[in-house]
Amino acid sequence: MNKNLFITGCLFAVTAVALGALGAHALKEKLTPGQLISFETGVRYQFFHAMAILLTAANYEKFHPVFIKWAKRIFIAGIFCFSGSIYLLSMKEILHTEGMSQILGPITPLGGVLLISGWIFLMFSVLKSNK
């Protein structure tokens, strides 16, 4: 098992649960229904990929070392770009960052591409493994 990667997965899972609770309780009255749905999408994808990181960490030795290192880096970057930009875009009125929408808007699909790429690298890490 890769201890540092496991801790990283746990931290992403913990923050996903905390942000989910924040969205369900504190932000429910402050966000529009559409913003709340977007926020929940960010939480859901962060949690899915936290679980992917945890499973990857638990089975780290079974993967091709080069491809798995890239998969973990890309998953982490994808979570920050995809979920992070969705959180910020959903809360732009609360955070008074409406001007950031033009910058953050394109980051969300880039994060999605990174998450897809992480899964592809994970697949290749198994296909290229000798174990």
GROMACS .gro file of C-alpha atoms in nm:
model
  131
    1MET     CA    1   0.000   0.000   0.000
    2ASN     CA    2   0.109   0.356  -0.071
    3LYS     CA    3   0.061   0.534   0.262
    4ASN     CA    4   0.088   0.893   0.130
    5LEU     CA    5  -0.159   0.827  -0.149
    6PHE     CA    6  -0.399   0.660   0.098
    7ILE     CA    7  -0.382   0.969   0.323
    8THR     CA    8  -0.447   1.189   0.018
    9GLY     CA    9  -0.755   0.983  -0.068
   10CYS     CA   10  -0.877   1.009   0.290
   11LEU     CA   11  -0.834   1.388   0.288
   12PHE     CA   12  -1.031   1.418  -0.035
   13ALA     CA   13  -1.305   1.194   0.109
   14VAL     CA   14  -1.320   1.390   0.436
   15THR     CA   15  -1.349   1.722   0.255
   16ALA     CA   16  -1.612   1.578   0.019
   17VAL     CA   17  -1.826   1.471   0.314
   18ALA     CA   18  -1.774   1.805   0.490
   19LEU     CA   19  -1.857   2.001   0.174
   20GLY     CA   20  -2.161   1.781   0.115
   21ALA     CA   21  -2.285   1.862   0.465
   22LEU     CA   22  -2.213   2.230   0.407
   23GLY     CA   23  -2.415   2.222   0.086
   24ALA     CA   24  -2.704   2.030   0.241
   25HIS     CA   25  -2.731   2.256   0.543
   26ALA     CA   26  -2.555   2.593   0.538
   27LEU     CA   27  -2.573   2.663   0.165
   28LYS     CA   28  -2.924   2.526   0.106
   29GLU     CA   29  -3.082   2.865   0.175
   30LYS     CA   30  -2.807   3.070   0.009
   31LEU     CA   31  -2.773   2.898  -0.329
   32THR     CA   32  -3.027   2.871  -0.606
   33PRO     CA   33  -3.151   2.518  -0.682
   34GLY     CA   34  -2.927   2.511  -0.992
   35GLN     CA   35  -2.622   2.624  -0.797
   36LEU     CA   36  -2.692   2.364  -0.530
   37ILE     CA   37  -2.716   2.090  -0.792
   38SER     CA   38  -2.382   2.203  -0.939
   39PHE     CA   39  -2.224   2.211  -0.594
   40GLU     CA   40  -2.351   1.858  -0.525
   41THR     CA   41  -2.203   1.744  -0.858
   42GLY     CA   42  -1.863   1.873  -0.747
   43VAL     CA   43  -1.897   1.687  -0.416
   44ARG     CA   44  -2.007   1.365  -0.589
   45TYR     CA   45  -1.717   1.364  -0.835
   46GLN     CA   46  -1.468   1.450  -0.561
   47PHE     CA   47  -1.595   1.159  -0.354
   48PHE     CA   48  -1.590   0.913  -0.647
   49HIS     CA   49  -1.231   1.005  -0.721
   50ALA     CA   50  -1.130   0.998  -0.354
   51MET     CA   51  -1.250   0.636  -0.354
   52ALA     CA   52  -1.052   0.569  -0.674
   53ILE     CA   53  -0.742   0.712  -0.506
   54LEU     CA   54  -0.799   0.496  -0.197
   55LEU     CA   55  -0.840   0.180  -0.405
   56THR     CA   56  -0.533   0.271  -0.606
   57ALA     CA   57  -0.333   0.330  -0.288
   58ALA     CA   58  -0.440  -0.003  -0.143
   59ASN     CA   59  -0.328  -0.191  -0.455
   60TYR     CA   60  -0.036   0.032  -0.552
   61GLU     CA   61   0.221  -0.246  -0.594
   62LYS     CA   62   0.007  -0.420  -0.855
   63PHE     CA   63   0.025  -0.131  -1.102
   64HIS     CA   64   0.288  -0.026  -1.354
   65PRO     CA   65   0.495   0.233  -1.163
   66VAL     CA   66   0.512   0.504  -1.432
   67PHE     CA   67   0.147   0.491  -1.532
   68ILE     CA   68   0.020   0.479  -1.173
   69LYS     CA   69   0.226   0.783  -1.075
   70TRP     CA   70   0.070   0.976  -1.362
   71ALA     CA   71  -0.277   0.847  -1.278
   72LYS     CA   72  -0.253   0.971  -0.920
   73ARG     CA   73  -0.118   1.312  -1.025
   74ILE     CA   74  -0.387   1.352  -1.289
   75PHE     CA   75  -0.666   1.244  -1.051
   76ILE     CA   76  -0.550   1.499  -0.793
   77ALA     CA   77  -0.525   1.779  -1.050
   78GLY     CA   78  -0.863   1.677  -1.193
   79ILE     CA   79  -1.033   1.696  -0.853
   80PHE     CA   80  -0.894   2.041  -0.789
   81CYS     CA   81  -0.984   2.168  -1.136
   82PHE     CA   82  -1.325   2.002  -1.177
   83SER     CA   83  -1.471   2.003  -0.827
   84GLY     CA   84  -1.282   2.310  -0.710
   85SER     CA   85  -1.400   2.525  -0.999
   86ILE     CA   86  -1.759   2.402  -0.952
   87TYR     CA   87  -1.749   2.495  -0.582
   88LEU     CA   88  -1.620   2.842  -0.663
   89LEU     CA   89  -1.862   2.897  -0.950
   90SER     CA   90  -2.158   2.779  -0.740
   91MET     CA   91  -2.070   3.018  -0.458
   92LYS     CA   92  -1.958   3.315  -0.668
   93GLU     CA   93  -2.225   3.549  -0.525
   94ILE     CA   94  -2.149   3.445  -0.167
   95LEU     CA   95  -1.772   3.482  -0.222
   96HIS     CA   96  -1.815   3.798  -0.436
   97THR     CA   97  -1.608   3.646  -0.715
   98GLU     CA   98  -1.851   3.696  -1.005
   99GLY     CA   99  -1.564   3.832  -1.217
  100MET     CA  100  -1.383   3.499  -1.192
  101SER     CA  101  -1.652   3.315  -1.393
  102GLN     CA  102  -1.474   3.369  -1.724
  103ILE     CA  103  -1.157   3.219  -1.581
  104LEU     CA  104  -1.320   2.937  -1.381
  105GLY     CA  105  -1.571   2.836  -1.650
  106PRO     CA  106  -1.311   2.676  -1.880
  107ILE     CA  107  -1.133   2.510  -1.588
  108THR     CA  108  -1.431   2.283  -1.514
  109PRO     CA  109  -1.421   2.093  -1.848
  110LEU     CA  110  -1.041   2.082  -1.827
  111GLY     CA  111  -1.083   1.912  -1.489
  112GLY     CA  112  -1.325   1.666  -1.647
  113VAL     CA  113  -1.071   1.581  -1.915
  114LEU     CA  114  -0.810   1.530  -1.642
  115LEU     CA  115  -1.040   1.294  -1.451
  116ILE     CA  116  -1.106   1.093  -1.769
  117SER     CA  117  -0.732   1.088  -1.840
  118GLY     CA  118  -0.665   0.963  -1.487
  119TRP     CA  119  -0.890   0.663  -1.550
  120ILE     CA  120  -0.711   0.596  -1.880
  121PHE     CA  121  -0.371   0.607  -1.707
  122LEU     CA  122  -0.507   0.379  -1.434
  123MET     CA  123  -0.624   0.133  -1.699
  124PHE     CA  124  -0.282   0.139  -1.868
  125SER     CA  125  -0.110   0.093  -1.532
  126VAL     CA  126  -0.291  -0.243  -1.509
  127LEU     CA  127  -0.247  -0.338  -1.874
  128LYS     CA  128   0.128  -0.265  -1.865
  129SER     CA  129   0.187  -0.424  -1.527
  130ASN     CA  130   0.383  -0.748  -1.504
  131LYS     CA  131   0.190  -0.857  -1.194
   0.00000   0.00000   0.00000
